[in-house]
CSV table of C-alpha atoms in Angstrom, one decimal:
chain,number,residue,atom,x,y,z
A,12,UNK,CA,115.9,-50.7,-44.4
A,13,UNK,CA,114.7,-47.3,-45.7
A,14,UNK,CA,111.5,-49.1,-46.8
A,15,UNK,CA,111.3,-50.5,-43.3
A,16,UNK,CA,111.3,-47.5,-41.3
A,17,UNK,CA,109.2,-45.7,-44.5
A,18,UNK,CA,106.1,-48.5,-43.5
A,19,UNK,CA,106.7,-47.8,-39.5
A,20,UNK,CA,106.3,-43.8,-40.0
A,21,UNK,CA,103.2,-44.3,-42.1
A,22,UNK,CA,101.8,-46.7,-39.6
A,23,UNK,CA,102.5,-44.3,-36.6
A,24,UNK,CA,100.4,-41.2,-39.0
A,25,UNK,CA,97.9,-43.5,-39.4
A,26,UNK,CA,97.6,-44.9,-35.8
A,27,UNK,CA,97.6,-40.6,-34.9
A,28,UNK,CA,94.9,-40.1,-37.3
A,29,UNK,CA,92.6,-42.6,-36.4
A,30,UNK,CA,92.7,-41.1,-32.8
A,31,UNK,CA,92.9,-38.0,-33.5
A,32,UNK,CA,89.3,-39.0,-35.5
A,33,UNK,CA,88.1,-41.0,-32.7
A,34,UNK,CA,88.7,-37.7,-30.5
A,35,UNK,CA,86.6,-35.3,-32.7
A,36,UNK,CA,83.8,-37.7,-32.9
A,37,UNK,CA,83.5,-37.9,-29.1
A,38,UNK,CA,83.8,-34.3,-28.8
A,39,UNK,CA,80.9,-34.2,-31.2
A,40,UNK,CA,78.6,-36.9,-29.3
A,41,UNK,CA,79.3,-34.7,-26.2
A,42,UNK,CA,78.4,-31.3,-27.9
A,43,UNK,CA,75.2,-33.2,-29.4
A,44,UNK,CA,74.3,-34.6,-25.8
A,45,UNK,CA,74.8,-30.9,-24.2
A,46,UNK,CA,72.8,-29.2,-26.8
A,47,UNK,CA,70.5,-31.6,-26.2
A,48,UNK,CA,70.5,-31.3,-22.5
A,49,UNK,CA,69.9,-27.4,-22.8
A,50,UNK,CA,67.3,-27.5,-25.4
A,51,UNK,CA,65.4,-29.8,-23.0
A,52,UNK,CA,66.1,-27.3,-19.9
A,53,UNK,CA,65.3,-24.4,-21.6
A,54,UNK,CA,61.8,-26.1,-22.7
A,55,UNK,CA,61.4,-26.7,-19.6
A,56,UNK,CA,62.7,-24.3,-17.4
A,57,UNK,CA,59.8,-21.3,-16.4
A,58,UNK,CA,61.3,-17.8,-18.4
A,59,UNK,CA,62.8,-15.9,-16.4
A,60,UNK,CA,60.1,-12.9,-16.6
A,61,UNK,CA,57.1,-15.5,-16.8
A,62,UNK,CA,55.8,-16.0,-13.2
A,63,UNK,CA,55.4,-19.7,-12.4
A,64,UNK,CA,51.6,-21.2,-12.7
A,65,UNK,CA,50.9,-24.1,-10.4
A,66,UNK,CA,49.3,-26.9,-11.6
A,67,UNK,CA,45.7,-27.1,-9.8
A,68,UNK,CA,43.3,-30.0,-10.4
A,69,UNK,CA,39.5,-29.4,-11.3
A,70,UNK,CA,37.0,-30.6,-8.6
A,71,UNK,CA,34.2,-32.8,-10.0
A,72,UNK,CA,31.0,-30.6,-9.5
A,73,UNK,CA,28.7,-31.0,-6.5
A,74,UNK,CA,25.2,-32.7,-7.8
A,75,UNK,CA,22.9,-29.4,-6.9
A,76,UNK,CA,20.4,-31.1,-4.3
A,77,UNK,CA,16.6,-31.5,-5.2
A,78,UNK,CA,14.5,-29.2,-3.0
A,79,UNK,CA,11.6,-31.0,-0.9
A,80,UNK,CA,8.4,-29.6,-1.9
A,81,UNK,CA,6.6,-27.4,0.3
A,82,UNK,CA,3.4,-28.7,1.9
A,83,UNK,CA,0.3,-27.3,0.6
A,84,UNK,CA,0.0,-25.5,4.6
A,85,UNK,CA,3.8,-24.7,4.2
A,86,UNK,CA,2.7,-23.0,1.1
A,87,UNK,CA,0.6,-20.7,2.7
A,88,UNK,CA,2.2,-19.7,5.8
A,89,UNK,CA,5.4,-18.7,3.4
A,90,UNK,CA,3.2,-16.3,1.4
A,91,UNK,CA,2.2,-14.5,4.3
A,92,UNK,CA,4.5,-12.2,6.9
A,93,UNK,CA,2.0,-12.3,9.4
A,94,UNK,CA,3.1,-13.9,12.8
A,95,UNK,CA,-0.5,-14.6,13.6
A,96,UNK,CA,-1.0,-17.0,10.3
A,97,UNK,CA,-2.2,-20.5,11.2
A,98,UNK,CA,-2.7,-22.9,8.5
A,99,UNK,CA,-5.8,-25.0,9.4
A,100,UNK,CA,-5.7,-28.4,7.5
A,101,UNK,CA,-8.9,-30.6,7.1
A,102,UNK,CA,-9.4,-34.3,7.5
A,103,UNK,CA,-12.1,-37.1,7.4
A,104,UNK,CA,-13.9,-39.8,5.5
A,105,UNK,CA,-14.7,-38.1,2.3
A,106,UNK,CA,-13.6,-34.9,3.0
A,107,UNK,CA,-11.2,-32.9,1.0
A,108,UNK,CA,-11.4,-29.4,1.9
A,109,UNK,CA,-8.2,-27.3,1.0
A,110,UNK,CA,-6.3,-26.1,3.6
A,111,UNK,CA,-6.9,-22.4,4.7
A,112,UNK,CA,-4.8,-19.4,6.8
A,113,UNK,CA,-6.8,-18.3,9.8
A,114,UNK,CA,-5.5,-15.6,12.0
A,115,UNK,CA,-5.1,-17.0,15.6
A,116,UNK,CA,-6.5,-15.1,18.6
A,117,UNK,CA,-9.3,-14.5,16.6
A,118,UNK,CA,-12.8,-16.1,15.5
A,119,UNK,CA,-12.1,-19.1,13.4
A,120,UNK,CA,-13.8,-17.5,9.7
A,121,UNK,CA,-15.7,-19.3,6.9
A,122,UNK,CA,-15.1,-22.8,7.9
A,123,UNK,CA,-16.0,-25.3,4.7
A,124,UNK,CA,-19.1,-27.0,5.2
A,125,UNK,CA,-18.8,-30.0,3.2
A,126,UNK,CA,-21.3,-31.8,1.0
A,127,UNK,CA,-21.7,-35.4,0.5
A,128,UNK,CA,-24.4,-37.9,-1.0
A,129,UNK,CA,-26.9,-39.0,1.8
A,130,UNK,CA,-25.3,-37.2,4.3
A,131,UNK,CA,-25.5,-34.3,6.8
A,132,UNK,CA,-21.9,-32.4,7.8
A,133,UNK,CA,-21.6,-33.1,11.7
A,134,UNK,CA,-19.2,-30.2,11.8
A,135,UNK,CA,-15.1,-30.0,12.8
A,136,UNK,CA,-13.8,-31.2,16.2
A,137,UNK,CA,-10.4,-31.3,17.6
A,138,UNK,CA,-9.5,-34.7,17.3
A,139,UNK,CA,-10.7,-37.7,15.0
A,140,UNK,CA,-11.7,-39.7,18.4
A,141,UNK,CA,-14.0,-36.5,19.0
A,142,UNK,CA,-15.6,-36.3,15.1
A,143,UNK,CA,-16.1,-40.1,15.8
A,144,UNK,CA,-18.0,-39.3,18.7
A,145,UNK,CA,-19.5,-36.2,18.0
A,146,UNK,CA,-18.2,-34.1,21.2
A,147,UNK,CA,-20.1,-31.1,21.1
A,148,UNK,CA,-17.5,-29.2,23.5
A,149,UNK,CA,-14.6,-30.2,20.9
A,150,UNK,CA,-16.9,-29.4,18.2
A,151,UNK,CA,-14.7,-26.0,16.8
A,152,UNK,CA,-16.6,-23.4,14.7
A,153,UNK,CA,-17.0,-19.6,14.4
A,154,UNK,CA,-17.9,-19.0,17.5
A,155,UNK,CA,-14.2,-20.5,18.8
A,156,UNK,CA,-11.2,-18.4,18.6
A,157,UNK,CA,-7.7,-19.8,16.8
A,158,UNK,CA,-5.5,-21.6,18.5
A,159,UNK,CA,-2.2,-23.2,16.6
A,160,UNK,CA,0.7,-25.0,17.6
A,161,UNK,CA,3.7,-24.0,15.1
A,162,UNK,CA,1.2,-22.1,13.6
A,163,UNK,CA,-0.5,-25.0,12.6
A,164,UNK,CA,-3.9,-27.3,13.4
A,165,UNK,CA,-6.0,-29.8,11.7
A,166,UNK,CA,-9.5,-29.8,12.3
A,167,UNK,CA,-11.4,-33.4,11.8
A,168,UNK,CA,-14.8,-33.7,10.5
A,169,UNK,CA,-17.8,-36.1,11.5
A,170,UNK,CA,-20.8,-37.1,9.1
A,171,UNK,CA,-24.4,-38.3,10.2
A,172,UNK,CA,-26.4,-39.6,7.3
A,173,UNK,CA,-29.3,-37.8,6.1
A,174,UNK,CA,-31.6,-39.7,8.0
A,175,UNK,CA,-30.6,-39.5,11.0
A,176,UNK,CA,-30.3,-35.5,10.8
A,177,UNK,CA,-34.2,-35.7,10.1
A,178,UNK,CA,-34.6,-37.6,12.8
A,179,UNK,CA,-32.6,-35.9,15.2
A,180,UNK,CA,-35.7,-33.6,15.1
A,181,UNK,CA,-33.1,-30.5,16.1
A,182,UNK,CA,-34.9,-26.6,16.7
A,183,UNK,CA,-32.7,-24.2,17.4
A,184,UNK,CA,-33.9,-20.9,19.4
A,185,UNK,CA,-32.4,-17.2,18.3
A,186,UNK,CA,-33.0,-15.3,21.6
A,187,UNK,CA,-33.9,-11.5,21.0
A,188,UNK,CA,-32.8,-9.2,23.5
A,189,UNK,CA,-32.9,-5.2,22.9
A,190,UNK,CA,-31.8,-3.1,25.7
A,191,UNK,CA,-30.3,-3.4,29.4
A,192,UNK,CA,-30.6,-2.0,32.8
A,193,UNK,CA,-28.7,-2.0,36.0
A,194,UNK,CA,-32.1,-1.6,38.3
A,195,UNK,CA,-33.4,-4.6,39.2
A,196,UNK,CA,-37.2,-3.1,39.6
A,197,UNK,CA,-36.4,-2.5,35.6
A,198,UNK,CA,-37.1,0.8,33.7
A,199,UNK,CA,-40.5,2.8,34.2
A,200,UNK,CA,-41.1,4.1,31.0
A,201,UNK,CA,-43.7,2.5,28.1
A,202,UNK,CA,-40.3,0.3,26.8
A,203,UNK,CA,-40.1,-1.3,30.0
A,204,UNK,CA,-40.2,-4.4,28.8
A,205,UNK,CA,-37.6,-4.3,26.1
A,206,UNK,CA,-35.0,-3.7,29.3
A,207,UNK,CA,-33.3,-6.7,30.3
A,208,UNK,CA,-32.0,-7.0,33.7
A,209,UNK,CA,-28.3,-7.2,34.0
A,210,UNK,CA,-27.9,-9.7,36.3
A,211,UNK,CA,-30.9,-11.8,34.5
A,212,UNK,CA,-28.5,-11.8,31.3
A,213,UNK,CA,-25.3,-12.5,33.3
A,214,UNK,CA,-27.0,-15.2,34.7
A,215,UNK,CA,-28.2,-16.4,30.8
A,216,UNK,CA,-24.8,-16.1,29.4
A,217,UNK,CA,-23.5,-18.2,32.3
A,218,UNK,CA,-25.9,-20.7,31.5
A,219,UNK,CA,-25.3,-21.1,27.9
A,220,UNK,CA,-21.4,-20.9,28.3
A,221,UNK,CA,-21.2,-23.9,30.5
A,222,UNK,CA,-23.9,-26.3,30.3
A,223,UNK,CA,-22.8,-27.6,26.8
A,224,UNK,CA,-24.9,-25.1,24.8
A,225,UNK,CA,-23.4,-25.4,21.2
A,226,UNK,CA,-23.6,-21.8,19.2
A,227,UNK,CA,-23.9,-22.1,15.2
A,228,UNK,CA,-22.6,-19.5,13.1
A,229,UNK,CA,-25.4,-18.1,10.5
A,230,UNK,CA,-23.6,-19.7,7.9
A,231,UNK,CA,-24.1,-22.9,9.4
A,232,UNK,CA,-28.2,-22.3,10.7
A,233,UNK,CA,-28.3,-21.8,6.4
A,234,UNK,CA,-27.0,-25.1,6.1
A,235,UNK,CA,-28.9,-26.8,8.6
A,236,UNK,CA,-32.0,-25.4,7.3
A,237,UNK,CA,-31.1,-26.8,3.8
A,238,UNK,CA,-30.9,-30.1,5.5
A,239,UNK,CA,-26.8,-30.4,4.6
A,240,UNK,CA,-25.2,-29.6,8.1
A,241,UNK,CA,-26.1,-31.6,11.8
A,242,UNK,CA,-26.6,-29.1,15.0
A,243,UNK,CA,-26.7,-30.3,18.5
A,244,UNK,CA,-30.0,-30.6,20.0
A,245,UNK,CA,-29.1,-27.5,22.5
A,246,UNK,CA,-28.0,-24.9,20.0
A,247,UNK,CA,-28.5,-21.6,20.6
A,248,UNK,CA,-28.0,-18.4,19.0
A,249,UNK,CA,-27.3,-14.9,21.0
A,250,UNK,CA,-28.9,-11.6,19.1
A,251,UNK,CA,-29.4,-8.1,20.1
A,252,UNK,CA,-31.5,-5.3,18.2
A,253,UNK,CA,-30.6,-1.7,17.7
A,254,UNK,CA,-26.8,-1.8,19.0
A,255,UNK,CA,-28.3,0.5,21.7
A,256,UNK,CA,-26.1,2.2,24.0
A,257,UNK,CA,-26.5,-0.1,27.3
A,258,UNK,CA,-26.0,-3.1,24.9
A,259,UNK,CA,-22.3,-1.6,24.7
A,260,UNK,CA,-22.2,-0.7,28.7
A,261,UNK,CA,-23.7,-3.0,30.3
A,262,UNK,CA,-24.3,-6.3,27.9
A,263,UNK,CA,-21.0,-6.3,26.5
A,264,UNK,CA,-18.8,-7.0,29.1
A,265,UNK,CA,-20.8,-10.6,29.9
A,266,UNK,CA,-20.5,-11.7,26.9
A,267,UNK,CA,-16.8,-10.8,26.6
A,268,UNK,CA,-16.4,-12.7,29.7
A,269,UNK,CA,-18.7,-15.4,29.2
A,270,UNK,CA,-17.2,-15.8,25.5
A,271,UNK,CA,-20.5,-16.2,24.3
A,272,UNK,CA,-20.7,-15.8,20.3
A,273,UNK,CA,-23.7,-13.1,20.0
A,274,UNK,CA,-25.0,-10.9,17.1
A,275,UNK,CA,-25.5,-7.4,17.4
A,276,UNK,CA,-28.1,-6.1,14.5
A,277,UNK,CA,-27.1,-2.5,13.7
A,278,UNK,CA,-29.1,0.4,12.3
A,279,UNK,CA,-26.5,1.6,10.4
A,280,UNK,CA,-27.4,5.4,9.0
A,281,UNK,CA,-27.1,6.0,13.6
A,282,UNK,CA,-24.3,3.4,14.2
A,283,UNK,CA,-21.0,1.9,12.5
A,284,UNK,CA,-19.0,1.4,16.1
A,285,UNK,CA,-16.3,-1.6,15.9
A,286,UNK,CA,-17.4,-4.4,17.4
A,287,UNK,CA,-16.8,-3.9,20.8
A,288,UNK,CA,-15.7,-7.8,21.5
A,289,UNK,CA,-14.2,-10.9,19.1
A,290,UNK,CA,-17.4,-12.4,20.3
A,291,UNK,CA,-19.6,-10.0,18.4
A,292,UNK,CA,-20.5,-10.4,14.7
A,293,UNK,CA,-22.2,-7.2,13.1
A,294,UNK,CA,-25.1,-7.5,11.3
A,295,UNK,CA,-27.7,-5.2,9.6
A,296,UNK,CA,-31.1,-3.7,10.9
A,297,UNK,CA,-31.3,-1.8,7.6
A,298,UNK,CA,-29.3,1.2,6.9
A,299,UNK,CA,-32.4,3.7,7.2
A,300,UNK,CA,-35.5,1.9,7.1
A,301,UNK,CA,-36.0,1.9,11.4
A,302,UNK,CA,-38.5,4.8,10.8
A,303,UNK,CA,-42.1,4.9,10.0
A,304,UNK,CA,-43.2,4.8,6.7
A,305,UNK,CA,-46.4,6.7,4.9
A,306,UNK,CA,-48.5,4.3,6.5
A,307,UNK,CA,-47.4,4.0,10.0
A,308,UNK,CA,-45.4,0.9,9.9
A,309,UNK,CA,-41.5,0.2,8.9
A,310,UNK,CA,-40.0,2.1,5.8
A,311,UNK,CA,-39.4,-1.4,4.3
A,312,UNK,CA,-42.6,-2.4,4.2
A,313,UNK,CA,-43.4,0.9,2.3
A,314,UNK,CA,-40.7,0.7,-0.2
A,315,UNK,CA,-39.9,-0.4,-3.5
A,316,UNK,CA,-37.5,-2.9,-4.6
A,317,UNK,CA,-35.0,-0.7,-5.8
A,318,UNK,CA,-35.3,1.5,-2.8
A,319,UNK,CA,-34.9,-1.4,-0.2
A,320,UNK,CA,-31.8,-2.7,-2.2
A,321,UNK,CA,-30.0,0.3,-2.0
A,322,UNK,CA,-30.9,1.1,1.4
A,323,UNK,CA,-29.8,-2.3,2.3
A,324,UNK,CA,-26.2,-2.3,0.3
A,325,UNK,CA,-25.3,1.2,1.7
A,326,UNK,CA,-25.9,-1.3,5.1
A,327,UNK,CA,-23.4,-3.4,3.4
A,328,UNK,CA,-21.1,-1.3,2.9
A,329,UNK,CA,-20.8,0.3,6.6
A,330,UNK,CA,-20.5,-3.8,8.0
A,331,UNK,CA,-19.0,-5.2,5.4
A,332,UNK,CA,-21.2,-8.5,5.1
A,333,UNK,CA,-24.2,-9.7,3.4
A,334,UNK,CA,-25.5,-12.5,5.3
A,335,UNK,CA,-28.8,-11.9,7.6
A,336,UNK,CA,-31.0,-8.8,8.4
A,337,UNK,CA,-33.3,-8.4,11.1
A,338,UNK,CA,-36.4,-6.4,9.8
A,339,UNK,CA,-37.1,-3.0,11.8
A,340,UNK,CA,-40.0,-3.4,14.0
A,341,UNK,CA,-40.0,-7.2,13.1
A,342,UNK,CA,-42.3,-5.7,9.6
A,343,UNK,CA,-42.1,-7.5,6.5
A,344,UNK,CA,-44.4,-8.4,3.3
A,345,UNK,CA,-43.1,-10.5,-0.2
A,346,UNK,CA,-42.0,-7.2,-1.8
A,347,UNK,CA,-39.0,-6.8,0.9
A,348,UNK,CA,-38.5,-10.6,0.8
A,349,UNK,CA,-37.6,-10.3,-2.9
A,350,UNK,CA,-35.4,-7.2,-2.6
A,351,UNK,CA,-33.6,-9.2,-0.4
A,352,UNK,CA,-32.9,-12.2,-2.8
A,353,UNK,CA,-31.9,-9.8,-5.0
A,354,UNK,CA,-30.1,-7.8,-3.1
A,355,UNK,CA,-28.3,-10.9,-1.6
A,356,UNK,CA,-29.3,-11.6,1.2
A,357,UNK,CA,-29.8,-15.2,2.5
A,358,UNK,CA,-31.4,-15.0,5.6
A,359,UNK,CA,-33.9,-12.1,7.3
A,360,UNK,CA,-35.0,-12.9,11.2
A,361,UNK,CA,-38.4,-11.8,12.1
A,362,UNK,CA,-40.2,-11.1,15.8
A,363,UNK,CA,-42.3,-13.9,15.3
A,364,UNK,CA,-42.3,-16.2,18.3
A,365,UNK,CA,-40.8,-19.9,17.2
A,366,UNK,CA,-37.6,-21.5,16.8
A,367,UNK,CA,-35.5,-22.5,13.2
A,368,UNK,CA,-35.9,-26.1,11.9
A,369,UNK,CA,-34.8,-27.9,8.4
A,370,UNK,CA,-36.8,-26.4,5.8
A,371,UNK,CA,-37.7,-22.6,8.1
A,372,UNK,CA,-38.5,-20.4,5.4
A,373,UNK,CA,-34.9,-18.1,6.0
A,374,UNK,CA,-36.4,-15.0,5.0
A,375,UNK,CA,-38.4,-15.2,8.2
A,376,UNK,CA,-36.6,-16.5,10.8
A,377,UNK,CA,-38.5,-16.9,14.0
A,378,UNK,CA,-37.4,-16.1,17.7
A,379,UNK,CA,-37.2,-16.4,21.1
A,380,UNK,CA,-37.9,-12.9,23.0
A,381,UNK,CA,-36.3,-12.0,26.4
A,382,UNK,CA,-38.4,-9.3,28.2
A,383,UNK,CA,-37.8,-7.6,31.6
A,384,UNK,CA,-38.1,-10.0,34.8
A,385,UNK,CA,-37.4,-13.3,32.4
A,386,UNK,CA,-34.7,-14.5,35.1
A,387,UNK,CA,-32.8,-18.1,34.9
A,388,UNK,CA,-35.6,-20.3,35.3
A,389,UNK,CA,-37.5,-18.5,32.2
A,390,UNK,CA,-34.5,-18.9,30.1
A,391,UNK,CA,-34.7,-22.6,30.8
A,392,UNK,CA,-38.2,-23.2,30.5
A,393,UNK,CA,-37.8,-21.7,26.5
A,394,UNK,CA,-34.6,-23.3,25.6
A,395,UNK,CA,-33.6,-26.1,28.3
């Protein structure tokens, strides 16, 4: 009996024992699963004195864009701040010319004169229907003044082939004109002659402005003399001698108004006024040859090379061009023809009665004169 009840006592310690292990065990699994827990918050969890850094996602880079390349005419017009640029752009069969910045509201300057194999330039027009056809009053040159659209225009070129340039047989007259008066019964003194009428040039310029006269530029009379550049058949060039006082009263104004492309040779040691019009290009009459010289006639025929080159480049320097001279008192001899050449000069005009054709000697260009009482019907009669 005693062993009985000994057995049932062990059994209950045993049965309290095994609970009491089965208790510690789970309160050990719990305690692991909390520590757990808090080690995982307090990774997790922002500190307290750490301000919280939201999580921002990297945008994938923009490709940077390729920039269109300027134009060769865009090109120029952004290197210049002038509001007045125009880029002039050149096209035509065989023709290649770079494009160029011209100033608009002003003469068009240095236009190429292309060369080509068999061929005569038959200069810039508007459009390439008018270089097809060779319309002389679309035909645009130095004597025209700039006009752009978007600061821009593109002049078209013609060619005729060197044969038909010969052919075209073209002579073009450089009228002469010196000085000007208001009285129709002209001047009484011994220069009566050189004294055009007013009205008799008003009535000239008229004529030339709007019966399809074309007016060449001296850089293009050089080309067409070299046989490399096509003129109309009525070409004509506009010149004055001395720059004398009435040519800026009286003869000015016309040609202003008639917007007549005219040259205006310039004795430059008693003149170095502005030009007085866009219409008029300055040229030289010699710095200080217009005097006598030990024998009577012009200084320039009495010089020496050296003397007439640096008589003629102090010219230079007051215009600003070397390009054509007319010789004082229309004298000239070999010796002032080869200062020229070397002083650079391409072209001289003479007095000498005659008109330019390919192959005119250009160191003695001929002319056209207008005296007093040569009305319309003279001017006609010499030129058409």
């Amino acid at each position: 009996m005693e062993s009985t009840r000994t057995g049932a006592r062990r059994r209950r310690v045993s049965t309290r024992v095994r609970r009491r292990r089965a208790l510690v065990a789970a309160i050990g699994a719990v305690a692991l699963i909390g520590g757990v827990t808090w080690g995982v918050i307090a990774l997790t969890s922002p500190r307290a004195e750490e301000p919280t850094v939201a999580a921002t996602s990297t945008p994938a880079p923009s490709p940077t864009p390729t920039p269109t390349p300027l134009t060769p005419e865009e090109e120029l017009l952004a290197a210049t701040d002038d509001p007045a640029a125009c880029a002039v752009s050149f096209a035509g069969d065989e023709i290649s010319a770079a494009p160029m910045l011209q100033t608009a509201g002003t003469l068009y300057a240095s236009l190429p004169i292309p060369d080509r194999e068999g061929f005569a330039f038959a200069g810039w027009y508007s459009t390439a229907e008018d270089a097809a056809s060779r319309t002389v009053p679309a035909r645009v040159n130095g004597s025209e003044l700039v006009a752009c659209e978007d600061r821009r225009v593109t002049l078209h070129g013609s060619w005729v082939t060197a044969e038909e340039n010969v052919a075209a047989a073209t002579r073009v007259p450089i009228l002469m004109y010196h000085q000007f008066t208001e009285r129709p019964e002209g001047e009484d003194h011994w220069l009566r002659g050189n004294y055009a009428y007013i009205g008799d040039f008003d009535a000239h310029m008229n004529h030339i402005a709007t019966t399809g006269f074309y007016l060449p530029t001296w850089d293009e009379l050089s080309a067409f003399i070299d046989g490399r550049l096509w003129l109309p058949e009525r070409s004509v060039i506009v010149t004055d001698d001395d720059a004398d006082q009435t040519w800026f009263d009286l003869a000015m104004p016309v040609v202003d108004r008639h917007g007549v492309l005219s040259t205006s040779f310039m004795v430059t040691a008693y003149r170095q006024d502005p030009a007085p019009s866009p219409y008029v290009l300055r040229r030289s009459h010699t710095h200080d040859m217009h005097q006598a010289g030990d024998d009577g006639q012009g200084r320039i025929v009495n010089w020496g090379i050296p003397e007439i080159i640096a008589d003629m480049q102090a010219s230079a320097d007051v215009l600003g061009v070397k390009e054509v001279v007319a010789y004082p008192f229309g004298h000239y001899n070999d010796t002032a023809k080869e200062a020229l050449r070397q002083g650079g000069w391409e072209m001289a005009r003479t007095i000498e009665p005659g008109t330019v054709a390919i192959g005119t000697d250009k160191l003695a260009l001929p002319v056209v004169r207008i005296d007093y009482g040569m009305g319309l019907d003279s001017l006609v009669s010499l030129i058409g």
